GROMACS .gro file of C-alpha atoms in nm:
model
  282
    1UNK     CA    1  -3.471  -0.225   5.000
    2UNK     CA    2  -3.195  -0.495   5.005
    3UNK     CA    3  -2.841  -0.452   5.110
    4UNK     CA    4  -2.587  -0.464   4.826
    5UNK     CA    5  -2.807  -0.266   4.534
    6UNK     CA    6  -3.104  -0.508   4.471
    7UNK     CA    7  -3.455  -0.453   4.538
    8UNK     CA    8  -3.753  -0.704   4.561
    9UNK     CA    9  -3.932  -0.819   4.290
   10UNK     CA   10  -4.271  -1.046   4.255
   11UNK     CA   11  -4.223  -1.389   4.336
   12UNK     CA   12  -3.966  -1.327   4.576
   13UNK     CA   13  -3.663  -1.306   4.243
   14UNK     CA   14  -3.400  -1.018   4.341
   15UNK     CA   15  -3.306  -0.765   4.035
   16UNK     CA   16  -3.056  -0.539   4.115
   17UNK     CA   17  -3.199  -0.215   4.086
   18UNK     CA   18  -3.114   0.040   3.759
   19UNK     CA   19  -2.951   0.333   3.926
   20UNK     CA   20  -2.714   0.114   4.095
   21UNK     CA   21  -2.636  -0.051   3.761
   22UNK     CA   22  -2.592   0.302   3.613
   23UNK     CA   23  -2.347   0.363   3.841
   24UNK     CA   24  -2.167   0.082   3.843
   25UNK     CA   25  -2.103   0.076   3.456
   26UNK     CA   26  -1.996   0.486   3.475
   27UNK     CA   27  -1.758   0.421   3.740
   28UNK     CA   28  -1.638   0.135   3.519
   29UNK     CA   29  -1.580   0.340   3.247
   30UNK     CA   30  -1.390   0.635   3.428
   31UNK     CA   31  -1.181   0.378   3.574
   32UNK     CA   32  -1.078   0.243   3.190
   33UNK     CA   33  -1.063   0.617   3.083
   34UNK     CA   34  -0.817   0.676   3.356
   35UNK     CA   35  -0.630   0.335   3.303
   36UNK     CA   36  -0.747   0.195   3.624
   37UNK     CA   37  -0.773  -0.159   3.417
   38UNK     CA   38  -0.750  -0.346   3.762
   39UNK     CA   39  -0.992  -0.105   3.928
   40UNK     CA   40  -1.228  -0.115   3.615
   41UNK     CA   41  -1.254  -0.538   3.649
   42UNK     CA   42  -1.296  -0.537   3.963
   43UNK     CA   43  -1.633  -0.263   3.909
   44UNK     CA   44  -1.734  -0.528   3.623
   45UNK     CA   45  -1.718  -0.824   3.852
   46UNK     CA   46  -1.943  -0.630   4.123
   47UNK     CA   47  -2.182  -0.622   3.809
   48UNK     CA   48  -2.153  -0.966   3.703
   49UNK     CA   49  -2.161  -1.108   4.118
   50UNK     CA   50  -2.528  -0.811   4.179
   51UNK     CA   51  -2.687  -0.895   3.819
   52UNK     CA   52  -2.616  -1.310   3.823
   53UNK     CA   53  -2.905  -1.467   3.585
   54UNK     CA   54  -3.134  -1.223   3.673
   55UNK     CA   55  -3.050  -0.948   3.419
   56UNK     CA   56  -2.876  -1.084   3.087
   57UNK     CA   57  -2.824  -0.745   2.990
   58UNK     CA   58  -2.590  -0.632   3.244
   59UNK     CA   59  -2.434  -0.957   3.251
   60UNK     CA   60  -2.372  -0.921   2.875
   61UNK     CA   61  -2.190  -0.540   2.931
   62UNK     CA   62  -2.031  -0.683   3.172
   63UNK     CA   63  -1.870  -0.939   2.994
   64UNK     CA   64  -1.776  -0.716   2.708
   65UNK     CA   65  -1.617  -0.497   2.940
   66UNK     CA   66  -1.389  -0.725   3.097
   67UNK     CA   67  -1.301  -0.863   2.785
   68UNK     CA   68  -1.209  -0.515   2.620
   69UNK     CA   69  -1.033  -0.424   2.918
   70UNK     CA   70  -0.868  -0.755   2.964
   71UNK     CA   71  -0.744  -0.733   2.569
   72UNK     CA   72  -0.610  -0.357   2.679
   73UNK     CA   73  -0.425  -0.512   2.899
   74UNK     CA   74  -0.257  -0.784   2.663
   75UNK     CA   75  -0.451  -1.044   2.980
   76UNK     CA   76  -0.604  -1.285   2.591
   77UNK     CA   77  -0.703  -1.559   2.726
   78UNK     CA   78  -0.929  -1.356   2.978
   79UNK     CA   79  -1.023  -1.154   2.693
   80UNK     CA   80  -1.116  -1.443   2.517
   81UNK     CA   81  -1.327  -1.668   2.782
   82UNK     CA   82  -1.509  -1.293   2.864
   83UNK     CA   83  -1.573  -1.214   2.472
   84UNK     CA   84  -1.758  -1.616   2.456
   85UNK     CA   85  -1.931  -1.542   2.769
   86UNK     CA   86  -2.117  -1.208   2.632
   87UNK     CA   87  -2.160  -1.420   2.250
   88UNK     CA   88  -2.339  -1.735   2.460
   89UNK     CA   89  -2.574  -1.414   2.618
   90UNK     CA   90  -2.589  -1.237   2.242
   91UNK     CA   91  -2.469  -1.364   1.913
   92UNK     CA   92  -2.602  -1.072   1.769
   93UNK     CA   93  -2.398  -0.839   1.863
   94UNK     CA   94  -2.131  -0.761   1.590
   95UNK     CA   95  -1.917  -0.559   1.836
   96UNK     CA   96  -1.821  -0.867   2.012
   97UNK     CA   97  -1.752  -1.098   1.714
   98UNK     CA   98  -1.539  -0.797   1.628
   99UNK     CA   99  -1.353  -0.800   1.977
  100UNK     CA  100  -1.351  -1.173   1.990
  101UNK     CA  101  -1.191  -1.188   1.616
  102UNK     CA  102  -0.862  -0.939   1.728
  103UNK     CA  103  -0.816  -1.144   2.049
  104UNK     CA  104  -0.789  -1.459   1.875
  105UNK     CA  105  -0.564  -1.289   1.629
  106UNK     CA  106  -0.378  -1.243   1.923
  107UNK     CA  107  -0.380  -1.578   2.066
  108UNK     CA  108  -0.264  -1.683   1.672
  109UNK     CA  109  -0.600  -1.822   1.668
  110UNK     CA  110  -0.619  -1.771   1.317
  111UNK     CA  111  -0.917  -1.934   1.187
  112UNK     CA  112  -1.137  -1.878   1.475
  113UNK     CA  113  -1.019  -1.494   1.436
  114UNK     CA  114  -1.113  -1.470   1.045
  115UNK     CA  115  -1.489  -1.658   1.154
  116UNK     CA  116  -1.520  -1.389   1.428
  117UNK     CA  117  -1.454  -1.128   1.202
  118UNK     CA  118  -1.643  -1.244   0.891
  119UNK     CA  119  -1.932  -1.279   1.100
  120UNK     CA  120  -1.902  -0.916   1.251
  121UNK     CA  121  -1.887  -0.834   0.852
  122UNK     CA  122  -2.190  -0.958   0.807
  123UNK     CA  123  -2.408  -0.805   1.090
  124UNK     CA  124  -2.251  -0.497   1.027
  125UNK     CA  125  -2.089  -0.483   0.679
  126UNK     CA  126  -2.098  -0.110   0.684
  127UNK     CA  127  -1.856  -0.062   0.989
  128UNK     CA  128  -1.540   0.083   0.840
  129UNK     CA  129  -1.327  -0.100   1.180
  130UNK     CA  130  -1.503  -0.408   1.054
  131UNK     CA  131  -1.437  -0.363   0.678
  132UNK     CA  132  -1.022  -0.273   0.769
  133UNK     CA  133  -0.970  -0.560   1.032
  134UNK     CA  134  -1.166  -0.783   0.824
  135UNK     CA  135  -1.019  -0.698   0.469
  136UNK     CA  136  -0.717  -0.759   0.662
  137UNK     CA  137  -0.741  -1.066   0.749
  138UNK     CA  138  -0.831  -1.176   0.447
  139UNK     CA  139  -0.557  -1.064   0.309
  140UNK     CA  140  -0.321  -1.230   0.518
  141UNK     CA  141  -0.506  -1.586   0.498
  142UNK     CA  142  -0.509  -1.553   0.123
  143UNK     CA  143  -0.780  -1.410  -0.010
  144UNK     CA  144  -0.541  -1.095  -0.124
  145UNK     CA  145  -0.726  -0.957  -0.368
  146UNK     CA  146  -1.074  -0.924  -0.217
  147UNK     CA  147  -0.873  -0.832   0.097
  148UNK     CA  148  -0.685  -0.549  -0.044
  149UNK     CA  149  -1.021  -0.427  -0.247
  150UNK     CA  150  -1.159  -0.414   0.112
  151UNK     CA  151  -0.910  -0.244   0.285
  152UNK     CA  152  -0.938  -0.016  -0.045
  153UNK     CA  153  -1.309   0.091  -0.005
  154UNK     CA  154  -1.265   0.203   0.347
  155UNK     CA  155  -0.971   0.436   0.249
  156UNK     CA  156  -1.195   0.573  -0.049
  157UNK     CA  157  -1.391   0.649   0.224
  158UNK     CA  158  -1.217   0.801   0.509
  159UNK     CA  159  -0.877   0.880   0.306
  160UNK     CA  160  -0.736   1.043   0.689
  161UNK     CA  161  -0.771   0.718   0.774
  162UNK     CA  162  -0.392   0.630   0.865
  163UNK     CA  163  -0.479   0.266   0.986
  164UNK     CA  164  -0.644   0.176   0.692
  165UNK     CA  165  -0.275   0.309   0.530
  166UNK     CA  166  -0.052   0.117   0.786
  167UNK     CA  167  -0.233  -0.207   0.662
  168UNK     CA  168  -0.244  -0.124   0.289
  169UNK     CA  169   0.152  -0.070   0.376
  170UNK     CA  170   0.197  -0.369   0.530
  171UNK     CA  171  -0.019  -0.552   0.264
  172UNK     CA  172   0.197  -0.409  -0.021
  173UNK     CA  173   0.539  -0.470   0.142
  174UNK     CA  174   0.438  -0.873   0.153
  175UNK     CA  175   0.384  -0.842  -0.203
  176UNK     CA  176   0.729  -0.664  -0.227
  177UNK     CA  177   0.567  -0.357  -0.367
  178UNK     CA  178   0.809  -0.149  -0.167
  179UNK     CA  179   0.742   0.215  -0.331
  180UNK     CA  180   0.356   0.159  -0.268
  181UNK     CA  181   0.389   0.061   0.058
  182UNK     CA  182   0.657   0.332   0.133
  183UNK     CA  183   0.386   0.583  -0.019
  184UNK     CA  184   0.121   0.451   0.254
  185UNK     CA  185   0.307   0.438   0.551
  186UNK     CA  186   0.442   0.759   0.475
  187UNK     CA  187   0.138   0.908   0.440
  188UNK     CA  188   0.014   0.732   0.780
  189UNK     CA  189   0.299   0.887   0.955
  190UNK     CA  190   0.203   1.289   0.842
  191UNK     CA  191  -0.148   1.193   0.968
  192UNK     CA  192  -0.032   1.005   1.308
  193UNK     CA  193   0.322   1.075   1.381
  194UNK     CA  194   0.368   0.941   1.700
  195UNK     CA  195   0.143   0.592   1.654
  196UNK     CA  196   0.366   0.318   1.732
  197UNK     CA  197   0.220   0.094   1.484
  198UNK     CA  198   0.273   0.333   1.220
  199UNK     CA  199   0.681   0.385   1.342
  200UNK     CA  200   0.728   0.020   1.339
  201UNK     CA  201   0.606  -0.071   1.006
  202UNK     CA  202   0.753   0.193   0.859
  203UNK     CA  203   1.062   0.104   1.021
  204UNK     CA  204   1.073  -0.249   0.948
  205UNK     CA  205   0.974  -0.204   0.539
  206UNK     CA  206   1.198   0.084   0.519
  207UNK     CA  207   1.470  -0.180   0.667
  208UNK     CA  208   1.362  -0.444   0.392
  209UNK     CA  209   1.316  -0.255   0.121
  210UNK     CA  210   1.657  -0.048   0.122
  211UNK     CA  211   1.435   0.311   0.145
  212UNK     CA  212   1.320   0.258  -0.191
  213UNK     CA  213   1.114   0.551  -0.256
  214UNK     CA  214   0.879   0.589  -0.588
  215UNK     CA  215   0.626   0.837  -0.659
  216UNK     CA  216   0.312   0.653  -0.665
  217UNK     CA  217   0.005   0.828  -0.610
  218UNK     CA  218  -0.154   0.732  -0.273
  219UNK     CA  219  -0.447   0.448  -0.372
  220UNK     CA  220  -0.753   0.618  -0.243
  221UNK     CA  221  -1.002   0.509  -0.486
  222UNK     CA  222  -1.087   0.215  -0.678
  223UNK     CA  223  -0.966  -0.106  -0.692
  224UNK     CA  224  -0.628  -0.235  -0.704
  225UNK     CA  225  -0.500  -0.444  -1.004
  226UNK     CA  226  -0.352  -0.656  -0.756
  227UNK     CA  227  -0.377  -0.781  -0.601
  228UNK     CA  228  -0.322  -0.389   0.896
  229UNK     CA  229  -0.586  -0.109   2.082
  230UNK     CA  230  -0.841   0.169   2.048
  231UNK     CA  231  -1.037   0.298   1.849
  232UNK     CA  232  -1.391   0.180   1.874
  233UNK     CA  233  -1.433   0.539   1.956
  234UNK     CA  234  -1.292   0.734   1.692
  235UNK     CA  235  -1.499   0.556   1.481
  236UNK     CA  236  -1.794   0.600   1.709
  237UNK     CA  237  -1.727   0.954   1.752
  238UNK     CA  238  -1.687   0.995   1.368
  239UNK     CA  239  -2.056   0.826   1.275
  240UNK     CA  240  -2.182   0.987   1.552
  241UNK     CA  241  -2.219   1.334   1.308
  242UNK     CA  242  -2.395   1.094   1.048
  243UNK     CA  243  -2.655   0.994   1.327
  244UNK     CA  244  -2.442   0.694   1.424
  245UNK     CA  245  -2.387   0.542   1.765
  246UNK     CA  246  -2.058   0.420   1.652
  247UNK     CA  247  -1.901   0.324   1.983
  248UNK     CA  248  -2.027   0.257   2.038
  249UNK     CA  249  -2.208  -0.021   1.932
  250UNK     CA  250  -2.509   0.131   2.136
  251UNK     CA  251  -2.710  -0.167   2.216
  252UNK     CA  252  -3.072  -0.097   2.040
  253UNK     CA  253  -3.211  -0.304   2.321
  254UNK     CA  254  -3.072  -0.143   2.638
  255UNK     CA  255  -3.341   0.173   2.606
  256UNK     CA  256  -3.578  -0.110   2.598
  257UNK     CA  257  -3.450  -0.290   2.916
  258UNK     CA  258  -3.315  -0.018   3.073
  259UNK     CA  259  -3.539   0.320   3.027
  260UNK     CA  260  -3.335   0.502   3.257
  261UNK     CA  261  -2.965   0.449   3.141
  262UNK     CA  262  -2.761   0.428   2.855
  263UNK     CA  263  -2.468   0.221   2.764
  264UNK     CA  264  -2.151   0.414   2.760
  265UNK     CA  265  -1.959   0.429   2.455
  266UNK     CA  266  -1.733   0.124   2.468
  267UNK     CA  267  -1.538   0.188   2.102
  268UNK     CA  268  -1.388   0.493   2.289
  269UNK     CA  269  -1.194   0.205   2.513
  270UNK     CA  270  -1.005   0.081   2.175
  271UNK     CA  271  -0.848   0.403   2.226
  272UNK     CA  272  -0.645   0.153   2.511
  273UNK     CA  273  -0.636  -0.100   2.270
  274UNK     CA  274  -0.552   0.092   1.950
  275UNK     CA  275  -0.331  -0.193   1.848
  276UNK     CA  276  -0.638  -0.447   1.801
  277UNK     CA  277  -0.654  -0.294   1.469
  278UNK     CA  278  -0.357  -0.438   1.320
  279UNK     CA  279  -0.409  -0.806   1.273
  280UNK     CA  280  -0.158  -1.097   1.232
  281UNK     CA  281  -0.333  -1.384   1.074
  282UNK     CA  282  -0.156  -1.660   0.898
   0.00000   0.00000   0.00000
């Protein structure tokens, strides 16, 4: 056995050994659960400076980590370079292209954020976070009606979803459809009372649009005529009952590489980053 968590493999080639890995990634995660984001990076850097070239996979989570925890902590540009590190490893994976597409949002990135996202949309066109951020952003770079129609479907859906509503409010309110978007955000707020994201939109339309209140129906179903931290989680936890890993974006492969440990749930740390799911593009 070798100091510091590895162990010897043939050809002389150190691995760090699976248990300490294990370990390593749960203590990461109790540290994010507990808002330890300092304490959390430095656990992911340990990772990154034990598993160097000689386990991609680690490396990878690693990566992700840091660059979830980084975008928790509004630290982008971190976020960022970590979210392209874990994409050079995997390309695959749609949970980064999905992380990757909110930072840039944040960094007003704005076509590098709609790429991200439309190529997390097409890995995994069935994630509902996927579907709202990207219908969302498509939306705000133009593409309204598909956009909307998007953001639409999801709500048909999961009609308790009160993101899905906050961006359906905001998307009305820049079409100056003030009674619609009153209707959503209203809505949003009986389901989510104390979200911030939710308070400030409804603030800031109810500002613009005088109070205007109209009794439209909420738009659950079907498409409009027409034509937006935390949490990967909830959504996880959610598909989870339908036989879904949804947060969190289990990686298929890491039973493969790793027969002895799972990847935490990482959709459960957008619960610290709820606001990734409202998007400003364009």
């Amino acid at each position: 056995m070798i100091a510091g968590g590895y162990g010897q493999q043939e050809g002389g080639r150190r691995m760090i050994e699976p248990e300490r890995l294990e370990d390593l990634f749960r203590e990461a995660n109790d540290r994010v659960e507990s808002h330890e984001y300092e304490k959390a990076l430095a656990v992911y850097r340990e990772v990154l400076d034990l598993a160097g070239t000689t386990d991609p996979l680690a490396t990878e989570c690693a990566h992700w980590g840091i660059g979830e925890v980084c975008l928790s902590m509004g630290a982008y540009r971190k976020a960022l370079d970590a979210m392209r590190a874990a994409l050079a490893i995997n390309p695959h994976e749609a949970a980064y292209h999905y992380v990757l597409g909110i930072v840039c949002s944040r960094l007003g990135k704005d076509e590098e954020a709609l790429t991200a996202l439309a190529r997390a949309y097409e890995i995994e066109p069935e994630r509902h976070k996927v579907r709202r951020a990207y219908g969302w952003a498509l939306f705000q770079h133009g593409d309204r009606e598909r956009g909307m129609n998007m953001l639409q479907s999801v709500l048909a859906e999961r009609p308790a979803d009160h993101r899905t509503l906050t961006d359906m409010g905001w998307a009305f309110a820049m079409d100056r459809r003030w009674g619609e978007a009153m209707v959503c955000l209203e809505k949003a707020l009986q389901l989510s009372p104390n979200d911030p994201e939710v308070l400030l939109a409804l603030g800031s339309i109810e500002r613009t649009s005088g109070g205007e209140r109209v009794g439209y129906p909420v738009p659950g179903t079907g498409p409009l005529v027409m034509t937006s931290d935390e949490d990967w989680d909830d959504e996880e936890e959610e598909d989870a009952e339908d036989d879904w890993d949804d947060e969190e974006w289990d990686d298929e492969d890491w039973d493969d590489d790793e027969e002895d440990w799972e990847e935490d749930d990482d959709e459960d740390w957008d619960n610290d980053w709820e606001d990734d799911d409202h998007i400003d593009i364009g």
